PDB file of N, CA and C in Angstrom:
ATOM      1  N   MET A1442     -12.004  -3.208  -3.429  1.00  0.00           N
ATOM      2  CA  MET A1442     -11.711  -3.767  -2.122  1.00  0.00           C
ATOM      3  C   MET A1442     -10.209  -4.017  -1.951  1.00  0.00           C
ATOM      4  N   VAL A1443      -9.564  -4.547  -2.977  1.00  0.00           N
ATOM      5  CA  VAL A1443      -8.128  -4.830  -2.892  1.00  0.00           C
ATOM      6  C   VAL A1443      -7.345  -3.527  -2.726  1.00  0.00           C
ATOM      7  N   TYR A1444      -7.735  -2.496  -3.493  1.00  0.00           N
ATOM      8  CA  TYR A1444      -7.027  -1.226  -3.391  1.00  0.00           C
ATOM      9  C   TYR A1444      -7.219  -0.593  -2.015  1.00  0.00           C
ATOM     10  N   THR A1445      -8.383  -0.755  -1.438  1.00  0.00           N
ATOM     11  CA  THR A1445      -8.633  -0.227  -0.090  1.00  0.00           C
ATOM     12  C   THR A1445      -7.691  -0.884   0.913  1.00  0.00           C
ATOM     13  N   LYS A1446      -7.515  -2.206   0.802  1.00  0.00           N
ATOM     14  CA  LYS A1446      -6.594  -2.915   1.697  1.00  0.00           C
ATOM     15  C   LYS A1446      -5.161  -2.454   1.475  1.00  0.00           C
ATOM     16  N   TYR A1447      -4.794  -2.264   0.210  1.00  0.00           N
ATOM     17  CA  TYR A1447      -3.450  -1.781  -0.110  1.00  0.00           C
ATOM     18  C   TYR A1447      -3.209  -0.423   0.550  1.00  0.00           C
ATOM     19  N   CYS A1448      -4.157   0.485   0.413  1.00  0.00           N
ATOM     20  CA  CYS A1448      -4.018   1.822   1.005  1.00  0.00           C
ATOM     21  C   CYS A1448      -3.872   1.739   2.518  1.00  0.00           C
ATOM     22  N   ARG A1449      -4.696   0.912   3.135  1.00  0.00           N
ATOM     23  CA  ARG A1449      -4.635   0.760   4.600  1.00  0.00           C
ATOM     24  C   ARG A1449      -3.276   0.216   5.028  1.00  0.00           C
ATOM     25  N   MET A1450      -2.779  -0.798   4.325  1.00  0.00           N
ATOM     26  CA  MET A1450      -1.494  -1.396   4.700  1.00  0.00           C
ATOM     27  C   MET A1450      -0.331  -0.424   4.503  1.00  0.00           C
ATOM     28  N   MET A1451      -0.356   0.342   3.428  1.00  0.00           N
ATOM     29  CA  MET A1451       0.722   1.309   3.196  1.00  0.00           C
ATOM     30  C   MET A1451       0.718   2.385   4.279  1.00  0.00           C
ATOM     31  N   LEU A1452      -0.462   2.802   4.704  1.00  0.00           N
ATOM     32  CA  LEU A1452      -0.534   3.782   5.799  1.00  0.00           C
ATOM     33  C   LEU A1452      -0.014   3.183   7.100  1.00  0.00           C
ATOM     34  N   VAL A1453      -0.405   1.961   7.395  1.00  0.00           N
ATOM     35  CA  VAL A1453       0.047   1.304   8.627  1.00  0.00           C
ATOM     36  C   VAL A1453       1.566   1.161   8.626  1.00  0.00           C
ATOM     37  N   LEU A1454       2.123   0.820   7.481  1.00  0.00           N
ATOM     38  CA  LEU A1454       3.566   0.602   7.406  1.00  0.00           C
ATOM     39  C   LEU A1454       4.385   1.891   7.384  1.00  0.00           C
ATOM     40  N   PHE A1455       3.885   2.934   6.752  1.00  0.00           N
ATOM     41  CA  PHE A1455       4.730   4.104   6.499  1.00  0.00           C
ATOM     42  C   PHE A1455       4.340   5.376   7.241  1.00  0.00           C
ATOM     43  N   ARG A1456       3.102   5.511   7.641  1.00  0.00           N
ATOM     44  CA  ARG A1456       2.693   6.749   8.319  1.00  0.00           C
ATOM     45  C   ARG A1456       2.880   6.576   9.826  1.00  0.00           C
ATOM     46  N   PRO A1457       3.525   7.530  10.471  1.00  0.00           N
ATOM     47  CA  PRO A1457       3.637   7.449  11.943  1.00  0.00           C
ATOM     48  C   PRO A1457       2.242   7.512  12.579  1.00  0.00           C
ATOM     49  N   TRP A1458       1.971   6.604  13.516  1.00  0.00           N
ATOM     50  CA  TRP A1458       0.652   6.588  14.138  1.00  0.00           C
ATOM     51  C   TRP A1458       0.694   5.921  15.507  1.00  0.00           C
ATOM     52  N   ARG A1459      -0.281   6.279  16.327  1.00  0.00           N
ATOM     53  CA  ARG A1459      -0.465   5.645  17.635  1.00  0.00           C
ATOM     54  C   ARG A1459      -1.881   5.096  17.757  1.00  0.00           C
ATOM     55  N   THR A1460      -2.834   5.783  17.126  1.00  0.00           N
ATOM     56  CA  THR A1460      -4.222   5.309  17.105  1.00  0.00           C
ATOM     57  C   THR A1460      -4.699   5.321  15.655  1.00  0.00           C
ATOM     58  N   ALA A1461      -5.801   4.632  15.406  1.00  0.00           N
ATOM     59  CA  ALA A1461      -6.349   4.581  14.044  1.00  0.00           C
ATOM     60  C   ALA A1461      -6.699   5.973  13.536  1.00  0.00           C
ATOM     61  N   HIS A1462      -7.075   6.860  14.435  1.00  0.00           N
ATOM     62  CA  HIS A1462      -7.417   8.232  14.024  1.00  0.00           C
ATOM     63  C   HIS A1462      -6.197   8.958  13.439  1.00  0.00           C
ATOM     64  N   ASP A1463      -4.999   8.556  13.827  1.00  0.00           N
ATOM     65  CA  ASP A1463      -3.788   9.153  13.254  1.00  0.00           C
ATOM     66  C   ASP A1463      -3.628   8.757  11.782  1.00  0.00           C
ATOM     67  N   LEU A1464      -4.203   7.619  11.400  1.00  0.00           N
ATOM     68  CA  LEU A1464      -4.078   7.138  10.027  1.00  0.00           C
ATOM     69  C   LEU A1464      -5.101   7.768   9.088  1.00  0.00           C
ATOM     70  N   LYS A1465      -6.319   7.935   9.573  1.00  0.00           N
ATOM     71  CA  LYS A1465      -7.362   8.538   8.742  1.00  0.00           C
ATOM     72  C   LYS A1465      -8.425   9.169   9.620  1.00  0.00           C
ATOM     73  N   HIS A1466      -9.114  10.138   9.049  1.00  0.00           N
ATOM     74  CA  HIS A1466     -10.242  10.761   9.765  1.00  0.00           C
ATOM     75  C   HIS A1466     -11.427   9.803   9.731  1.00  0.00           C
ATOM     76  N   SER A1467     -12.318   9.923  10.700  1.00  0.00           N
ATOM     77  CA  SER A1467     -13.444   8.991  10.800  1.00  0.00           C
ATOM     78  C   SER A1467     -14.370   9.035   9.591  1.00  0.00           C
ATOM     79  N   ASP A1468     -14.455  10.177   8.927  1.00  0.00           N
ATOM     80  CA  ASP A1468     -15.334  10.298   7.764  1.00  0.00           C
ATOM     81  C   ASP A1468     -14.584  10.133   6.435  1.00  0.00           C
ATOM     82  N   GLU A1469     -13.372   9.634   6.491  1.00  0.00           N
ATOM     83  CA  GLU A1469     -12.507   9.530   5.319  1.00  0.00           C
ATOM     84  C   GLU A1469     -12.321   8.061   4.918  1.00  0.00           C
ATOM     85  N   THR A1470     -12.212   7.817   3.630  1.00  0.00           N
ATOM     86  CA  THR A1470     -11.935   6.458   3.158  1.00  0.00           C
ATOM     87  C   THR A1470     -10.436   6.199   3.247  1.00  0.00           C
ATOM     88  N   TRP A1471     -10.056   4.919   3.226  1.00  0.00           N
ATOM     89  CA  TRP A1471      -8.635   4.571   3.245  1.00  0.00           C
ATOM     90  C   TRP A1471      -7.911   5.107   2.014  1.00  0.00           C
ATOM     91  N   PRO A1472      -8.481   4.974   0.820  1.00  0.00           N
ATOM     92  CA  PRO A1472      -7.794   5.546  -0.351  1.00  0.00           C
ATOM     93  C   PRO A1472      -7.606   7.063  -0.252  1.00  0.00           C
ATOM     94  N   ALA A1473      -8.611   7.778   0.256  1.00  0.00           N
ATOM     95  CA  ALA A1473      -8.482   9.230   0.397  1.00  0.00           C
ATOM     96  C   ALA A1473      -7.378   9.571   1.405  1.00  0.00           C
ATOM     97  N   ALA A1474      -7.323   8.842   2.500  1.00  0.00           N
ATOM     98  CA  ALA A1474      -6.287   9.077   3.514  1.00  0.00           C
ATOM     99  C   ALA A1474      -4.902   8.774   2.951  1.00  0.00           C
ATOM    100  N   PHE A1475      -4.817   7.705   2.151  1.00  0.00           N
ATOM    101  CA  PHE A1475      -3.540   7.333   1.545  1.00  0.00           C
ATOM    102  C   PHE A1475      -3.069   8.414   0.572  1.00  0.00           C
ATOM    103  N   HIS A1476      -3.969   8.928  -0.250  1.00  0.00           N
ATOM    104  CA  HIS A1476      -3.583   9.980  -1.199  1.00  0.00           C
ATOM    105  C   HIS A1476      -3.199  11.265  -0.477  1.00  0.00           C
ATOM    106  N   ARG A1477      -3.892  11.551   0.622  1.00  0.00           N
ATOM    107  CA  ARG A1477      -3.533  12.729   1.427  1.00  0.00           C
ATOM    108  C   ARG A1477      -2.130  12.551   1.996  1.00  0.00           C
ATOM    109  N   PHE A1478      -1.809  11.336   2.455  1.00  0.00           N
ATOM    110  CA  PHE A1478      -0.476  11.041   2.979  1.00  0.00           C
ATOM    111  C   PHE A1478       0.587  11.186   1.891  1.00  0.00           C
ATOM    112  N   LEU A1479       0.304  10.645   0.696  1.00  0.00           N
ATOM    113  CA  LEU A1479       1.274  10.730  -0.404  1.00  0.00           C
ATOM    114  C   LEU A1479       1.625  12.173  -0.761  1.00  0.00           C
ATOM    115  N   GLU A1480       0.676  13.073  -0.599  1.00  0.00           N
ATOM    116  CA  GLU A1480       0.899  14.481  -0.927  1.00  0.00           C
ATOM    117  C   GLU A1480       1.462  15.287   0.237  1.00  0.00           C
ATOM    118  N   SER A1481       1.580  14.665   1.394  1.00  0.00           N
ATOM    119  CA  SER A1481       2.063  15.380   2.573  1.00  0.00           C
ATOM    120  C   SER A1481       3.588  15.294   2.669  1.00  0.00           C
ATOM    121  N   PRO A1482       4.192  16.202   3.438  1.00  0.00           N
ATOM    122  CA  PRO A1482       5.646  16.136   3.639  1.00  0.00           C
ATOM    123  C   PRO A1482       6.089  14.923   4.470  1.00  0.00           C
ATOM    124  N   LEU A1483       5.153  14.250   5.127  1.00  0.00           N
ATOM    125  CA  LEU A1483       5.494  13.049   5.893  1.00  0.00           C
ATOM    126  C   LEU A1483       5.938  11.908   4.984  1.00  0.00           C
ATOM    127  N   CYS A1484       5.453  11.896   3.762  1.00  0.00           N
ATOM    128  CA  CYS A1484       5.784  10.830   2.814  1.00  0.00           C
ATOM    129  C   CYS A1484       6.983  11.271   1.981  1.00  0.00           C
ATOM    130  N   THR A1485       8.114  10.723   2.287  1.00  0.00           N
ATOM    131  CA  THR A1485       9.348  11.112   1.603  1.00  0.00           C
ATOM    132  C   THR A1485       9.468  10.404   0.252  1.00  0.00           C
ATOM    133  N   ASP A1486      10.366  10.896  -0.574  1.00  0.00           N
ATOM    134  CA  ASP A1486      10.624  10.248  -1.860  1.00  0.00           C
ATOM    135  C   ASP A1486      11.127   8.825  -1.654  1.00  0.00           C
ATOM    136  N   GLN A1487      11.910   8.618  -0.611  1.00  0.00           N
ATOM    137  CA  GLN A1487      12.408   7.276  -0.313  1.00  0.00           C
ATOM    138  C   GLN A1487      11.255   6.329   0.020  1.00  0.00           C
ATOM    139  N   MET A1488      10.286   6.790   0.787  1.00  0.00           N
ATOM    140  CA  MET A1488       9.120   5.967   1.105  1.00  0.00           C
ATOM    141  C   MET A1488       8.349   5.618  -0.163  1.00  0.00           C
ATOM    142  N   LYS A1489       8.159   6.604  -1.031  1.00  0.00           N
ATOM    143  CA  LYS A1489       7.445   6.363  -2.287  1.00  0.00           C
ATOM    144  C   LYS A1489       8.178   5.337  -3.138  1.00  0.00           C
ATOM    145  N   CYS A1490       9.502   5.390  -3.144  1.00  0.00           N
ATOM    146  CA  CYS A1490      10.303   4.430  -3.892  1.00  0.00           C
ATOM    147  C   CYS A1490      10.138   3.024  -3.309  1.00  0.00           C
ATOM    148  N   VAL A1491      10.150   2.906  -1.999  1.00  0.00           N
ATOM    149  CA  VAL A1491       9.971   1.603  -1.356  1.00  0.00           C
ATOM    150  C   VAL A1491       8.581   1.045  -1.669  1.00  0.00           C
ATOM    151  N   MET A1492       7.553   1.892  -1.604  1.00  0.00           N
ATOM    152  CA  MET A1492       6.192   1.449  -1.918  1.00  0.00           C
ATOM    153  C   MET A1492       6.109   0.946  -3.354  1.00  0.00           C
ATOM    154  N   LYS A1493       6.734   1.671  -4.261  1.00  0.00           N
ATOM    155  CA  LYS A1493       6.723   1.273  -5.669  1.00  0.00           C
ATOM    156  C   LYS A1493       7.414  -0.079  -5.841  1.00  0.00           C
ATOM    157  N   ASN A1494       8.550  -0.261  -5.181  1.00  0.00           N
ATOM    158  CA  ASN A1494       9.270  -1.527  -5.267  1.00  0.00           C
ATOM    159  C   ASN A1494       8.479  -2.682  -4.648  1.00  0.00           C
ATOM    160  N   MET A1495       7.767  -2.412  -3.568  1.00  0.00           N
ATOM    161  CA  MET A1495       6.923  -3.434  -2.951  1.00  0.00           C
ATOM    162  C   MET A1495       5.839  -3.875  -3.927  1.00  0.00           C
ATOM    163  N   GLN A1496       5.255  -2.902  -4.622  1.00  0.00           N
ATOM    164  CA  GLN A1496       4.201  -3.214  -5.579  1.00  0.00           C
ATOM    165  C   GLN A1496       4.759  -4.030  -6.750  1.00  0.00           C
ATOM    166  N   LEU A1497       5.935  -3.656  -7.241  1.00  0.00           N
ATOM    167  CA  LEU A1497       6.555  -4.402  -8.330  1.00  0.00           C
ATOM    168  C   LEU A1497       6.866  -5.841  -7.919  1.00  0.00           C
ATOM    169  N   LEU A1498       7.362  -6.016  -6.715  1.00  0.00           N
ATOM    170  CA  LEU A1498       7.650  -7.354  -6.211  1.00  0.00           C
ATOM    171  C   LEU A1498       6.372  -8.193  -6.141  1.00  0.00           C
ATOM    172  N   HIS A1499       5.310  -7.586  -5.680  1.00  0.00           N
ATOM    173  CA  HIS A1499       4.019  -8.270  -5.587  1.00  0.00           C
ATOM    174  C   HIS A1499       3.527  -8.669  -6.981  1.00  0.00           C
ATOM    175  N   GLU A1500       3.628  -7.758  -7.952  1.00  0.00           N
ATOM    176  CA  GLU A1500       3.196  -8.052  -9.317  1.00  0.00           C
ATOM    177  C   GLU A1500       4.037  -9.166  -9.935  1.00  0.00           C
ATOM    178  N   CYS A1501       5.336  -9.161  -9.674  1.00  0.00           N
ATOM    179  CA  CYS A1501       6.210 -10.220 -10.197  1.00  0.00           C
ATOM    180  C   CYS A1501       5.837 -11.571  -9.599  1.00  0.00           C
ATOM    181  N   LYS A1502       5.538 -11.592  -8.313  1.00  0.00           N
ATOM    182  CA  LYS A1502       5.153 -12.847  -7.661  1.00  0.00           C
ATOM    183  C   LYS A1502       3.858 -13.367  -8.269  1.00  0.00           C
ATOM    184  N   ASN A1503       2.882 -12.475  -8.490  1.00  0.00           N
ATOM    185  CA  ASN A1503       1.622 -12.898  -9.103  1.00  0.00           C
ATOM    186  C   ASN A1503       1.855 -13.452 -10.500  1.00  0.00           C
ATOM    187  N   SER A1504       2.712 -12.787 -11.265  1.00  0.00           N
ATOM    188  CA  SER A1504       3.019 -13.239 -12.620  1.00  0.00           C
ATOM    189  C   SER A1504       3.690 -14.611 -12.580  1.00  0.00           C
ATOM    190  N   HIS A1505       4.609 -14.783 -11.664  1.00  0.00           N
ATOM    191  CA  HIS A1505       5.305 -16.059 -11.489  1.00  0.00           C
ATOM    192  C   HIS A1505       4.312 -17.168 -11.142  1.00  0.00           C
ATOM    193  N   ASP A1506       3.434 -16.898 -10.191  1.00  0.00           N
ATOM    194  CA  ASP A1506       2.441 -17.892  -9.779  1.00  0.00           C
ATOM    195  C   ASP A1506       1.510 -18.238 -10.936  1.00  0.00           C
ATOM    196  N   ASP A1507       1.080 -17.235 -11.703  1.00  0.00           N
ATOM    197  CA  ASP A1507       0.201 -17.476 -12.849  1.00  0.00           C
ATOM    198  C   ASP A1507       0.905 -18.330 -13.899  1.00  0.00           C
ATOM    199  N   HIS A1508       2.160 -18.045 -14.144  1.00  0.00           N
ATOM    200  CA  HIS A1508       2.935 -18.768 -15.149  1.00  0.00           C
ATOM    201  C   HIS A1508       2.995 -20.261 -14.799  1.00  0.00           C
ATOM    202  N   PHE A1509       3.329 -20.561 -13.552  1.00  0.00           N
ATOM    203  CA  PHE A1509       3.458 -21.969 -13.155  1.00  0.00           C
ATOM    204  C   PHE A1509       2.104 -22.656 -13.038  1.00  0.00           C
ATOM    205  N   ALA A1510       1.068 -21.904 -12.736  1.00  0.00           N
ATOM    206  CA  ALA A1510      -0.285 -22.491 -12.710  1.00  0.00           C
ATOM    207  C   ALA A1510      -0.698 -22.894 -14.118  1.00  0.00           C
ATOM    208  N   GLN A1511      -0.351 -22.081 -15.114  1.00  0.00           N
ATOM    209  CA  GLN A1511      -0.669 -22.401 -16.513  1.00  0.00           C
ATOM    210  C   GLN A1511       0.133 -23.594 -16.991  1.00  0.00           C
ATOM    211  N   ARG A1512       1.369 -23.705 -16.567  1.00  0.00           N
ATOM    212  CA  ARG A1512       2.200 -24.839 -16.992  1.00  0.00           C
ATOM    213  C   ARG A1512       1.697 -26.157 -16.435  1.00  0.00           C
ATOM    214  N   ARG A1513       1.100 -26.106 -15.250  1.00  0.00           N
ATOM    215  CA  ARG A1513       0.576 -27.332 -14.630  1.00  0.00           C
ATOM    216  C   ARG A1513      -0.727 -27.775 -15.281  1.00  0.00           C
ATOM    217  N   SER A1514      -1.434 -26.863 -15.907  1.00  0.00           N
ATOM    218  CA  SER A1514      -2.738 -27.181 -16.515  1.00  0.00           C
ATOM    219  C   SER A1514      -2.604 -28.016 -17.758  1.00  0.00           C
TER     220      SER A1514
END
């Protein structure tokens, strides 16, 4: 479920769109649409780098929150 939300958000942020159909086909899952986008020429190397950095920032924040939650226990 979390990965599905991640795929949907990355498509919303990086893929040009006007309607939901521009993001994915009606019979397609969000992860499948996201992987199709990653392999398309629409997804530049710069976009992939930004996505990777966003994920790293998110992981660091989670690690930080976990660390301080353990210290409070």
